[in-house]
Amino acid sequence: MAEAIQKKLQAEVEKYTLMQKDVSKSMAARQKLETQLTDNNIVKEELGLLNSTNTVYKLIGPVLVKQDLDEAKATVSKRLEYINGEIQRYEAILKDMEKKSEQHRELLSSLQQEYQKAQGLAVGKV
Amino acid sequence: MAVNLTDLSLPQLEGLKTQLDQEIEFLTSSIGQLKVAQTKYVEAKDSLNVLNKNNKGKELLVPLTSSMYVPGTLNDVETCLVDVGTGYYVEKSVEDSKAFFKRKIDFLTKQIVEKIQPALQEKHAMKQAVVEVMNVKIQQLQQSQQSSQMVGTTSA
């Protein structure tokens, strides 16, 4: 009886560790998006300060390519939109994961109690 | 904080201290990184001073690689190309570029002074409090151990 519970407990713990790994992976991805968001916001601000006398270049590989100011602004705005969307997506994923881990933690603690009880019974019998 | 420090056990306090140590380390290294970035901007701003009318047409050596230079003449002292981030470069007048670098330097100073340093001080204060509570707890523990030993010897 105790052994069966122990096996189940071990399997659940393993599942839980995997889940935690996923959580930290998503956290890292979110953090990265946050950095990109700040980067792009800074660029947007800088582009906003320019006027038509300034020439804008975009670095593509090792080459600087001349680009229209409005086009650059549009690109950055689009990027910001995309990044914000991604952050929201990750936020939802993380919330979901948090809920699942919470449930899993409860499952684990109840299993642990069961296991301890079963162990106590086994000892009592001997 | 809703949790009273004195209610926590020694291992919990130990864990809290480790966490605070990590946070302090992170913030300190952030300040270091920002200062490095700031120095770069200061250097860039200073080197713009070379671009003035007096130096126009002067000869200079252009580094093609880190070990090879070719001669050239300073043709344009009015504009330069500034990296504004995420792969965008903007041609600006020297004055505008200086203003750009000044903006960046001020921005970084603000981040350090207004955001990171207060946070760091707060963490330091929290750590101090945790360490104090830990010391009190350790002393209490030692005292209770000593008194229980005394009881043990007298009864024996």
XYZ file of N, CA and C in Angstrom:
846
model
N 0.844 -1.197 0.000
C 0.000 0.000 0.000
C 0.880 1.249 0.000
N 1.805 1.308 0.976
C 2.680 2.472 1.087
C 3.557 2.601 -0.145
N 3.993 1.469 -0.650
C 4.887 1.496 -1.808
C 4.188 2.078 -3.029
N 2.952 1.665 -3.234
C 2.193 2.160 -4.387
C 2.045 3.670 -4.314
N 1.763 4.158 -3.110
C 1.600 5.600 -2.938
C 2.934 6.306 -3.168
N 3.991 5.658 -2.689
C 5.305 6.272 -2.852
C 5.634 6.437 -4.334
N 5.321 5.393 -5.095
C 5.591 5.452 -6.533
C 4.805 6.588 -7.165
N 3.550 6.670 -6.803
C 2.693 7.706 -7.369
C 3.233 9.091 -6.993
N 3.641 9.186 -5.736
C 4.172 10.453 -5.227
C 5.401 10.859 -6.032
N 6.273 9.900 -6.251
C 7.488 10.192 -7.008
C 7.160 10.691 -8.412
N 6.226 9.990 -9.056
C 5.833 10.369 -10.416
C 5.274 11.791 -10.439
N 4.459 12.106 -9.425
C 3.848 13.441 -9.379
C 4.895 14.511 -9.121
N 5.869 14.178 -8.260
C 6.929 15.137 -7.975
C 7.710 15.441 -9.253
N 7.962 14.378 -10.017
C 8.675 14.558 -11.278
C 7.903 15.482 -12.208
N 6.608 15.227 -12.292
C 5.755 16.060 -13.144
C 5.818 17.517 -12.698
N 5.803 17.674 -11.366
C 5.816 19.025 -10.809
C 7.117 19.749 -11.157
N 8.243 19.031 -11.054
C 9.533 19.659 -11.389
C 9.546 20.095 -12.844
N 9.009 19.234 -13.714
C 8.938 19.588 -15.134
C 8.132 20.862 -15.322
N 7.019 20.930 -14.591
C 6.151 22.096 -14.699
C 6.887 23.362 -14.269
N 7.639 23.236 -13.157
C 8.378 24.401 -12.669
C 9.403 24.858 -13.703
N 9.990 23.889 -14.410
C 10.964 24.221 -15.438
C 10.292 25.042 -16.538
N 9.104 24.595 -16.932
C 8.346 25.331 -17.952
C 8.050 26.751 -17.492
N 7.693 26.854 -16.220
C 7.363 28.179 -15.679
C 8.568 29.098 -15.795
N 9.742 28.600 -15.378
C 10.902 29.495 -15.413
C 11.293 29.818 -16.850
N 11.027 28.867 -17.772
C 11.322 29.138 -19.184
C 10.450 30.295 -19.691
N 9.169 30.210 -19.376
C 8.249 31.270 -19.809
C 8.584 32.602 -19.153
N 9.028 32.521 -17.882
C 9.414 33.751 -17.186
C 10.576 34.418 -17.918
N 11.560 33.600 -18.298
C 12.737 34.143 -18.988
C 12.318 34.789 -20.306
N 11.425 34.109 -21.037
C 10.959 34.641 -22.319
C 10.263 35.981 -22.114
N 9.469 36.047 -21.051
C 8.753 37.282 -20.752
C 9.716 38.413 -20.432
N 10.738 38.063 -19.648
C 11.757 39.040 -19.267
C 12.425 39.608 -20.519
N 12.709 38.703 -21.470
C 13.377 39.113 -22.694
C 12.490 40.094 -23.471
N 11.191 39.776 -23.515
C 10.255 40.659 -24.210
C 10.232 42.037 -23.556
N 10.316 42.015 -22.232
C 10.305 43.276 -21.491
C 11.495 44.144 -21.914
N 12.656 43.494 -22.027
C 13.865 44.221 -22.454
C 13.664 44.796 -23.849
N 13.122 43.972 -24.753
C 12.897 44.433 -26.117
C 11.933 45.613 -26.145
N 10.939 45.526 -25.255
C 9.952 46.603 -25.190
C 10.637 47.927 -24.824
N 11.489 47.876 -23.800
C 12.193 49.103 -23.391
C 13.072 49.610 -24.522
N 13.824 48.681 -25.144
C 14.704 49.053 -26.263
C 13.927 49.806 -27.331
N 12.812 49.207 -27.745
C 12.037 49.789 -28.837
C 11.372 51.100 -28.450
N 10.991 51.176 -27.166
C 10.404 52.434 -26.706
C 11.420 53.569 -26.786
N 12.668 53.250 -26.423
C 13.725 54.257 -26.488
C 13.927 54.704 -27.937
N 13.970 53.733 -28.852
C 14.160 54.066 -30.264
C 13.006 54.917 -30.774
N 11.795 54.548 -30.354
C 10.624 55.286 -30.800
C 10.727 56.750 -30.366
N 11.154 56.909 -29.106
C 11.314 58.257 -28.567
C 12.322 59.041 -29.405
N 13.447 58.406 -29.714
C 14.493 59.070 -30.484
C 13.995 59.450 -31.877
N 13.298 58.506 -32.509
C 12.785 58.782 -33.857
C 11.768 59.923 -33.811
N 11.037 59.990 -32.707
C 10.045 61.047 -32.563
C 10.668 62.433 -32.515
N 11.939 62.498 -32.067
C 12.613 63.788 -31.947
C 13.188 64.279 -33.270
N 13.171 63.400 -34.293
C 13.812 63.765 -35.560
C 12.861 64.530 -36.466
N 13.468 65.177 -37.470
C 12.634 65.786 -38.510
C 13.159 65.351 -39.882
N 12.566 65.886 -40.920
C 12.872 65.368 -42.262
C 14.314 65.666 -42.701
N 15.036 66.546 -41.984
C 16.427 66.797 -42.375
C 17.352 65.659 -41.951
N 16.903 64.868 -40.989
C 17.723 63.746 -40.545
C 17.542 62.546 -41.465
N 18.647 61.884 -41.764
C 18.555 60.654 -42.552
C 18.634 59.460 -41.612
N 17.755 58.490 -41.851
C 17.740 57.302 -41.001
C 18.300 56.120 -41.786
N 19.165 55.361 -41.143
C 19.693 54.149 -41.755
C 19.306 52.958 -40.896
N 19.100 51.827 -41.596
C 18.799 50.597 -40.862
C 19.950 49.639 -41.107
N 20.434 49.051 -40.019
C 21.532 48.095 -40.164
C 20.968 46.728 -40.535
N 21.265 46.293 -41.785
C 20.820 44.970 -42.213
C 22.055 44.133 -42.467
N 22.302 43.171 -41.581
C 23.565 42.440 -41.639
C 24.681 43.435 -41.425
N 25.700 43.466 -42.314
C 26.787 44.420 -42.130
C 26.554 45.725 -42.910
N 25.401 45.869 -43.534
C 25.170 47.015 -44.407
C 24.188 48.016 -43.796
N 24.517 49.301 -43.931
C 23.570 50.333 -43.529
C 22.722 50.715 -44.741
N 21.420 50.580 -44.601
C 20.521 50.909 -45.707
C 19.706 52.142 -45.340
N 19.661 53.073 -46.268
C 18.894 54.287 -46.018
C 17.414 53.935 -45.921
N 16.738 54.543 -44.938
C 15.320 54.244 -44.791
C 14.538 55.521 -44.522
N 13.314 55.510 -44.991
C 12.422 56.641 -44.784
C 12.108 56.778 -43.298
N 12.087 58.010 -42.791
C 11.811 58.220 -41.365
C 10.441 57.677 -40.979
N 9.434 57.970 -41.814
C 8.083 57.506 -41.503
C 8.009 55.984 -41.501
N 8.762 55.411 -42.456
C 8.759 53.960 -42.539
C 9.383 53.366 -41.274
N 10.496 53.968 -40.833
C 11.151 53.483 -39.619
C 10.212 53.599 -38.426
N 9.526 54.743 -38.347
C 8.575 54.945 -37.244
C 7.491 53.879 -37.266
N 6.980 53.613 -38.489
C 5.914 52.624 -38.608
C 6.412 51.252 -38.173
N 7.642 50.916 -38.588
C 8.198 49.607 -38.229
C 8.303 49.461 -36.722
N 8.823 50.514 -36.079
C 8.999 50.436 -34.624
C 7.647 50.339 -33.932
N 6.672 51.112 -34.407
C 5.339 51.047 -33.789
C 4.753 49.649 -33.922
N 4.937 49.066 -35.130
C 4.401 47.731 -35.355
C 5.077 46.738 -34.422
N 6.402 46.913 -34.269
C 7.148 46.022 -33.389
C 6.632 46.133 -31.956
N 6.401 47.371 -31.519
C 5.906 47.574 -30.155
C 4.568 46.878 -29.953
N 3.715 46.998 -30.996
C 2.411 46.361 -30.929
C 2.573 44.857 -30.743
N 3.454 44.289 -31.565
C 3.676 42.851 -31.527
C 4.204 42.416 -30.156
N 5.190 43.190 -29.648
C 5.795 42.819 -28.366
C 4.767 42.893 -27.251
N 3.946 43.951 -27.267
C 2.904 44.064 -26.246
C 1.952 42.887 -26.310
N 1.606 42.490 -27.526
C 0.727 41.332 -27.706
C 1.355 40.081 -27.124
N 2.645 39.894 -27.423
C 3.350 38.719 -26.928
C 3.404 38.711 -25.402
N 3.648 39.899 -24.824
C 3.729 39.974 -23.355
C 2.392 39.558 -22.748
N 1.304 40.037 -23.357
C -0.009 39.660 -22.841
C -0.226 38.158 -22.947
N 0.234 37.599 -24.078
C 0.078 36.163 -24.291
C 0.818 35.397 -23.192
N 2.057 35.816 -22.933
C 2.856 35.138 -21.920
C 2.249 35.306 -20.535
N 1.701 36.487 -20.302
C 1.061 36.749 -19.014
C -0.049 35.722 -18.780
N -0.859 35.509 -19.807
C -1.958 34.551 -19.700
C -1.413 33.153 -19.450
N -0.356 32.791 -20.199
C 0.232 31.458 -20.040
C 0.739 31.277 -18.612
N 1.425 32.306 -18.116
C 2.005 32.214 -16.780
C 0.922 32.079 -15.711
N -0.163 32.826 -15.912
C -1.259 32.763 -14.947
C -1.813 31.343 -14.904
N -2.000 30.788 -16.082
C -2.517 29.434 -16.203
C -1.580 28.449 -15.503
N -0.281 28.608 -15.772
C 0.707 27.704 -15.167
C 0.696 27.824 -13.651
N 0.583 29.056 -13.185
C 0.559 29.306 -11.743
C -0.588 28.520 -11.104
N -1.758 28.588 -11.761
C -2.927 27.907 -11.237
C -2.688 26.401 -11.198
N -2.113 25.895 -12.284
C -1.862 24.455 -12.360
C -0.864 24.017 -11.301
N 0.193 24.833 -11.095
C 1.180 24.445 -10.080
C 0.558 24.441 -8.700
N -0.306 25.424 -8.482
C -0.988 25.505 -7.181
C -1.779 24.219 -6.932
N -2.537 23.805 -7.950
C -3.330 22.580 -7.827
C -2.418 21.382 -7.590
N -1.309 21.391 -8.324
C -0.390 20.270 -8.214
C 0.224 20.198 -6.825
N 0.538 21.390 -6.282
C 1.106 21.423 -4.937
C 0.140 20.804 -3.938
N -1.145 21.152 -4.084
C -2.149 20.599 -3.187
C -2.208 19.089 -3.313
N -2.176 18.619 -4.552
C -2.201 17.184 -4.815
C -1.018 16.515 -4.136
N 0.145 17.141 -4.271
C 1.367 16.576 -3.693
C 1.259 16.478 -2.183
N 0.772 17.549 -1.545
C 0.734 17.516 -0.085
C -0.274 16.473 0.389
N -1.393 16.317 -0.330
C -2.366 15.314 0.103
C -1.783 13.913 -0.084
N -1.040 13.731 -1.183
C -0.406 12.430 -1.414
C 0.608 12.121 -0.315
N 1.336 13.173 0.069
C 2.353 12.998 1.092
C 1.715 12.558 2.406
N 0.595 13.215 2.737
C -0.109 12.842 3.964
C -0.561 11.398 3.912
N -1.103 11.024 2.753
C -1.584 9.660 2.564
C -0.446 8.662 2.780
N 0.708 9.051 2.175
C 1.875 8.183 2.250
C 2.313 8.003 3.696
N 2.353 9.131 4.422
C 2.771 9.055 5.812
C 1.817 8.197 6.634
N 0.527 8.355 6.346
C -0.476 7.578 7.051
C -0.278 6.086 6.779
N -0.075 5.779 5.477
C 0.109 4.387 5.077
C 1.339 3.803 5.743
N 2.393 4.600 5.823
C 3.629 4.151 6.462
C 3.391 3.866 7.932
N 2.677 4.791 8.571
C 2.359 4.631 9.981
C 1.596 3.340 10.215
N 0.638 3.044 9.331
C -0.165 1.832 9.435
C 0.712 0.607 9.322
N 1.634 0.658 8.330
C 2.503 -0.483 8.089
C 3.347 -0.756 9.325
N 3.899 0.300 9.909
C 4.725 0.149 11.104
C 3.877 -0.411 12.244
N 2.665 0.109 12.363
C 1.759 -0.332 13.414
C 1.494 -1.838 13.331
N 1.322 -2.339 12.102
C 1.035 -3.761 11.896
C 2.188 -4.633 12.376
N 3.426 -4.162 12.028
C 4.605 -4.937 12.411
C 4.712 -4.926 13.942
N 5.471 45.393 4.774
C 5.492 43.938 4.955
C 4.584 43.514 6.089
N 3.776 42.535 5.807
C 2.804 42.091 6.799
C 3.423 41.088 7.773
N 4.501 40.421 7.330
C 5.083 39.381 8.174
C 6.011 40.013 9.214
N 5.845 39.586 10.449
C 6.725 40.067 11.503
C 7.994 39.205 11.510
N 9.143 39.864 11.433
C 10.408 39.125 11.321
C 10.632 38.207 12.520
N 10.219 38.676 13.723
C 10.491 37.879 14.915
C 9.683 36.587 14.941
N 8.638 36.504 14.099
C 7.822 35.289 14.062
C 8.469 34.183 13.242
N 9.476 34.556 12.445
C 10.074 33.562 11.547
C 11.103 32.716 12.283
N 11.271 31.479 11.808
C 12.259 30.592 12.412
C 13.637 30.915 11.843
N 14.665 30.388 12.485
C 16.035 30.651 12.021
C 16.281 30.238 10.567
N 15.890 29.008 10.166
C 16.103 28.639 8.754
C 15.377 29.571 7.795
N 14.180 29.997 8.176
C 13.437 30.923 7.306
C 14.175 32.245 7.176
N 14.715 32.718 8.314
C 15.474 33.971 8.289
C 16.723 33.818 7.431
N 17.338 32.656 7.568
C 18.547 32.371 6.779
C 18.204 32.462 5.280
N 17.067 31.825 4.919
C 16.640 31.847 3.520
C 16.372 33.268 3.045
N 15.723 34.031 3.896
C 15.401 35.423 3.560
C 16.684 36.224 3.337
N 17.673 35.947 4.203
C 18.941 36.665 4.098
C 19.630 36.331 2.765
N 19.612 35.040 2.404
C 20.230 34.636 1.141
C 19.545 35.343 -0.020
N 18.222 35.378 0.042
C 17.460 36.017 -1.029
C 17.822 37.499 -1.129
N 17.903 38.145 0.023
C 18.244 39.570 0.033
C 19.656 39.786 -0.493
N 20.562 38.865 -0.108
C 21.939 38.971 -0.603
C 21.966 38.913 -2.124
N 21.168 37.984 -2.671
C 21.113 37.846 -4.129
C 20.584 39.122 -4.775
N 19.525 39.659 -4.170
C 18.934 40.873 -4.745
C 19.912 42.035 -4.696
N 20.642 42.121 -3.571
C 21.622 43.201 -3.430
C 22.710 43.055 -4.496
N 23.141 41.804 -4.686
C 24.186 41.564 -5.684
C 23.703 41.967 -7.082
N 22.454 41.579 -7.380
C 21.888 41.905 -8.695
C 21.835 43.414 -8.922
N 21.343 44.129 -7.901
C 21.215 45.578 -8.040
C 22.584 46.239 -8.170
N 23.562 45.739 -7.376
C 24.898 46.319 -7.448
C 25.491 46.119 -8.835
N 25.306 44.914 -9.394
C 25.869 44.677 -10.728
C 25.126 45.503 -11.771
N 23.828 45.743 -11.555
C 23.083 46.606 -12.480
C 23.672 48.006 -12.493
N 23.963 48.518 -11.296
C 24.553 49.853 -11.215
C 25.875 49.869 -11.978
N 26.672 48.811 -11.776
C 27.958 48.724 -12.476
C 27.778 48.776 -13.975
N 26.811 47.978 -14.482
C 26.565 47.941 -15.924
C 26.132 49.302 -16.455
N 25.235 49.947 -15.701
C 24.759 51.261 -16.147
C 25.906 52.261 -16.172
N 26.811 52.138 -15.180
C 27.928 53.077 -15.144
C 28.852 52.861 -16.333
N 29.053 51.580 -16.703
C 29.881 51.286 -17.877
C 29.261 51.920 -19.121
N 27.941 51.735 -19.280
C 27.248 52.312 -20.434
C 27.380 53.831 -20.434
N 27.274 54.385 -19.238
C 27.359 55.837 -19.112
C 28.740 56.343 -19.541
N 29.777 55.640 -19.098
C 31.137 56.032 -19.474
C 31.285 56.040 -20.992
N 30.686 55.031 -21.640
C 30.774 54.966 -23.093
C 30.158 56.208 -23.735
N 29.002 56.599 -23.229
C 28.350 57.785 -23.783
C 29.175 59.045 -23.530
N 29.772 59.124 -22.327
C 30.598 60.294 -22.011
C 31.777 60.364 -22.975
N 32.409 59.198 -23.202
C 33.539 59.154 -24.130
C 33.111 59.583 -25.531
N 31.967 59.065 -25.980
C 31.476 59.390 -27.319
C 31.220 60.889 -27.438
N 30.647 61.453 -26.371
C 30.324 62.880 -26.393
C 31.613 63.707 -26.454
N 32.598 63.270 -25.661
C 33.875 63.995 -25.659
C 34.559 63.926 -27.013
N 34.501 62.749 -27.642
C 35.215 62.626 -28.912
C 34.551 63.445 -30.019
N 33.310 63.855 -29.792
C 32.658 64.714 -30.787
C 33.326 66.094 -30.857
N 34.017 66.455 -29.757
C 34.686 67.759 -29.746
C 35.741 67.886 -30.835
N 36.234 66.739 -31.307
C 37.233 66.764 -32.378
C 36.602 67.257 -33.681
N 35.315 67.009 -33.820
C 34.642 67.430 -35.050
C 34.305 68.926 -34.971
N 35.308 69.773 -35.236
C 35.017 71.203 -35.299
C 35.648 71.792 -36.571
N 35.318 73.034 -36.824
C 35.730 73.662 -38.089
C 37.250 73.698 -38.241
N 37.969 73.871 -37.107
C 39.431 73.959 -37.165
C 40.066 72.693 -37.716
N 39.396 71.573 -37.492
C 39.990 70.302 -37.906
C 39.567 69.875 -39.304
N 38.734 70.672 -39.959
C 38.235 70.286 -41.274
C 39.386 70.200 -42.272
N 39.387 69.097 -43.066
C 40.417 68.929 -44.077
C 41.732 68.381 -43.560
N 41.837 68.211 -42.257
C 43.081 67.669 -41.684
C 43.205 66.185 -42.010
N 44.463 65.745 -42.003
C 44.695 64.325 -42.269
C 44.533 63.509 -41.013
N 44.053 62.270 -41.203
C 43.965 61.372 -40.047
C 44.142 59.937 -40.516
N 44.345 59.047 -39.554
C 44.497 57.635 -39.889
C 43.213 56.904 -39.517
N 42.690 56.187 -40.489
C 41.434 55.482 -40.263
C 41.738 54.009 -39.984
N 41.266 53.480 -38.864
C 41.521 52.068 -38.595
C 40.643 51.166 -39.466
N 41.274 50.418 -40.373
C 40.507 49.459 -41.184
C 40.305 48.174 -40.397
N 41.387 47.734 -39.736
C 41.269 46.647 -38.769
C 41.950 47.157 -37.512
N 42.019 46.318 -36.480
C 42.638 46.785 -35.243
C 44.145 46.971 -35.409
N 44.719 46.414 -36.480
C 46.169 46.523 -36.633
C 46.574 47.214 -37.936
N 45.611 47.720 -38.706
C 45.970 48.364 -39.960
C 45.214 49.683 -40.132
N 45.968 50.719 -40.494
C 45.361 52.044 -40.654
C 45.610 52.571 -42.064
N 44.691 53.328 -42.599
C 44.913 53.974 -43.893
C 44.751 55.488 -43.703
N 45.517 56.280 -44.441
C 45.390 57.727 -44.310
C 44.089 58.231 -44.916
N 43.566 59.313 -44.353
C 42.343 59.903 -44.892
C 42.301 61.364 -44.504
N 41.339 62.085 -45.049
C 41.179 63.472 -44.637
C 39.805 63.661 -44.029
N 39.728 64.532 -43.039
C 38.462 64.812 -42.382
C 37.660 65.756 -43.278
N 36.654 65.199 -43.918
C 35.912 65.930 -44.917
C 34.689 66.624 -44.314
N 33.955 65.866 -43.498
C 32.682 66.356 -42.976
C 32.792 66.542 -41.466
N 32.716 67.802 -41.017
C 32.751 68.019 -39.569
C 31.394 68.468 -39.043
N 30.370 68.429 -39.918
C 29.052 68.908 -39.495
C 28.153 67.788 -38.957
N 28.270 66.621 -39.576
C 27.336 65.561 -39.189
C 28.061 64.287 -38.793
N 27.354 63.451 -38.045
C 27.877 62.121 -37.752
C 26.697 61.158 -37.643
N 27.028 59.859 -37.611
C 26.005 58.834 -37.603
C 25.891 58.260 -36.189
N 24.687 58.296 -35.634
C 24.512 57.849 -34.250
C 23.628 56.608 -34.195
N 24.067 55.636 -33.405
C 23.288 54.414 -33.209
C 22.215 54.693 -32.155
N 20.934 54.664 -32.558
C 19.876 54.945 -31.586
C 19.268 53.668 -31.009
N 19.760 52.509 -31.423
C 19.252 51.257 -30.869
C 18.479 50.430 -31.867
N 18.385 49.117 -31.606
C 17.716 48.114 -32.445
C 18.065 48.242 -33.928
N 19.322 48.558 -34.214
C 19.778 48.556 -35.604
C 19.498 49.821 -36.382
N 18.973 50.851 -35.719
C 18.713 52.104 -36.423
C 19.842 53.107 -36.186
N 20.312 53.711 -37.262
C 21.353 54.737 -37.186
C 20.798 56.021 -37.776
N 21.095 57.134 -37.155
C 20.553 58.407 -37.636
C 21.688 59.397 -37.884
N 21.602 60.055 -39.031
C 22.573 61.099 -39.323
C 22.110 62.372 -38.637
N 22.979 62.868 -37.742
C 22.618 64.052 -36.969
C 23.725 65.081 -37.079
N 23.385 66.342 -36.826
C 24.420 67.361 -36.721
C 25.191 67.125 -35.424
N 26.418 67.677 -35.371
C 27.247 67.449 -34.189
C 26.540 67.934 -32.926
N 25.888 69.085 -33.022
C 25.189 69.622 -31.855
C 24.078 68.688 -31.393
N 23.290 68.199 -32.379
C 22.207 67.280 -32.047
C 22.746 66.014 -31.405
N 23.895 65.550 -31.936
C 24.479 64.328 -31.393
C 24.903 64.538 -29.952
N 25.495 65.706 -29.702
C 25.898 65.994 -28.315
C 24.681 66.006 -27.411
N 23.593 66.610 -27.916
C 22.358 66.642 -27.136
C 21.858 65.217 -26.891
N 21.985 64.375 -27.924
C 21.568 62.975 -27.805
C 22.340 62.275 -26.689
N 23.662 62.451 -26.695
C 24.472 61.786 -25.670
C 24.180 62.345 -24.284
N 23.951 63.641 -24.236
C 23.637 64.239 -22.936
C 22.341 63.636 -22.396
N 21.367 63.467 -23.307
C 20.094 62.869 -22.925
C 20.307 61.476 -22.349
N 21.150 60.717 -23.060
C 21.407 59.340 -22.625
C 22.092 59.318 -21.263
N 23.074 60.194 -21.093
C 23.812 60.230 -19.826
C 22.870 60.607 -18.689
N 22.034 61.622 -18.939
C 21.080 62.046 -17.908
C 20.095 60.937 -17.577
N 19.655 60.227 -18.625
C 18.707 59.133 -18.433
C 19.306 58.071 -17.510
N 20.565 57.714 -17.789
C 21.221 56.682 -16.993
C 21.425 57.161 -15.553
N 21.821 58.424 -15.393
C 22.007 58.964 -14.045
C 20.697 58.867 -13.268
N 19.617 59.215 -13.960
C 18.313 59.181 -13.321
C 17.961 57.756 -12.887
N 18.221 56.809 -13.779
C 17.927 55.410 -13.449
C 18.702 54.977 -12.211
N 19.979 55.355 -12.166
C 20.819 54.924 -11.043
C 20.352 55.594 -9.757
N 20.227 56.930 -9.811
C 19.971 57.678 -8.577
C 18.527 57.507 -8.093
N 17.574 57.510 -9.046
C 16.179 57.508 -8.611
C 15.596 56.120 -8.424
N 16.136 55.155 -9.196
C 15.506 53.833 -9.120
C 16.342 52.820 -8.367
N 17.576 52.614 -8.813
C 18.327 51.486 -8.271
C 18.884 51.773 -6.886
N 19.441 52.975 -6.701
C 20.045 53.246 -5.398
C 19.039 53.201 -4.238
N 17.842 53.807 -4.389
C 16.876 53.663 -3.300
C 16.512 52.211 -3.032
N 16.329 51.438 -4.109
C 15.986 50.022 -3.944
C 17.096 49.289 -3.204
N 18.329 49.615 -3.565
C 19.478 48.975 -2.938
C 19.529 49.307 -1.447
N 19.292 50.577 -1.129
C 19.304 50.988 0.274
C 18.229 50.260 1.068
N 17.068 50.121 0.441
C 15.966 49.437 1.102
C 16.344 47.990 1.410
N 16.957 47.336 0.415
C 17.361 45.936 0.604
C 18.403 45.831 1.703
N 19.331 46.788 1.727
C 20.360 46.779 2.755
C 19.731 46.900 4.142
N 18.757 47.809 4.255
C 18.088 48.013 5.538
C 17.362 46.739 5.959
N 16.706 46.098 4.979
C 15.978 44.863 5.281
C 16.932 43.780 5.749
N 18.072 43.697 5.066
C 19.055 42.676 5.433
C 19.558 42.918 6.854
N 19.817 44.185 7.132
C 20.282 44.563 8.471
C 19.286 44.077 9.530
N 18.016 44.352 9.271
C 16.971 43.959 10.215
C 16.956 42.449 10.392
N 17.053 41.721 9.275
C 17.027 40.258 9.338
C 18.202 39.744 10.153
N 19.388 40.309 9.899
C 20.589 39.858 10.611
C 20.443 40.114 12.108
N 19.874 41.282 12.451
C 19.698 41.601 13.869
C 18.783 40.590 14.551
N 17.655 40.314 13.894
C 16.712 39.354 14.472
C 17.375 37.990 14.609
N 18.174 37.626 13.585
C 18.864 36.338 13.636
C 19.803 36.283 14.837
N 20.549 37.368 15.062
C 21.486 37.388 16.188
C 20.760 37.219 17.513
N 19.635 37.934 17.661
C 18.851 37.825 18.889
C 18.408 36.385 19.089
N 17.916 35.766 17.996
C 17.409 34.390 18.092
C 18.519 33.425 18.482
N 19.703 33.634 17.882
C 20.822 32.742 18.167
C 21.211 32.866 19.634
N 21.227 34.100 20.127
C 21.576 34.310 21.525
C 20.586 33.620 22.449
N 19.303 33.782 22.116
C 18.265 33.141 22.921
C 18.466 31.635 22.950
N 18.773 31.092 21.776
C 18.959 29.650 21.639
C 20.118 29.193 22.514
N 21.233 29.954 22.441
C 22.410 29.583 23.224
C 22.105 29.637 24.714
N 21.403 30.695 25.112
C 21.079 30.837 26.525
C 20.228 29.675 27.017
N 19.220 29.329 26.210
C 18.332 28.256 26.639
C 19.100 26.936 26.697
N 20.051 26.763 25.774
C 20.855 25.542 25.794
C 21.709 25.489 27.059
N 22.326 26.649 27.360
C 23.186 26.700 28.538
C 22.401 26.409 29.804
N 21.236 27.040 29.915
C 20.459 26.850 31.138
C 19.995 25.403 31.253
N 19.652 24.779 30.117
C 19.215 23.390 30.184
C 20.381 22.486 30.581
N 21.597 22.853 30.153
C 22.774 22.090 30.554
C 22.993 22.211 32.055
N 22.832 23.451 32.567
C 23.004 23.689 33.997
C 22.048 22.824 34.773
N 20.789 22.798 34.314
C 19.788 21.989 34.984
C 20.230 20.536 34.974
N 20.788 20.123 33.808
C 21.244 18.739 33.673
C 22.333 18.435 34.691
N 23.328 19.340 34.860
C 24.446 19.047 35.755
C 24.000 19.060 37.220
N 23.117 20.001 37.556
C 22.714 20.053 38.960
C 21.898 18.835 39.338
N 21.064 18.379 38.437
C 20.233 17.231 38.774
C 21.092 15.974 38.851
N 22.199 15.954 38.052
C 23.056 14.778 38.092
C 23.942 14.870 39.317
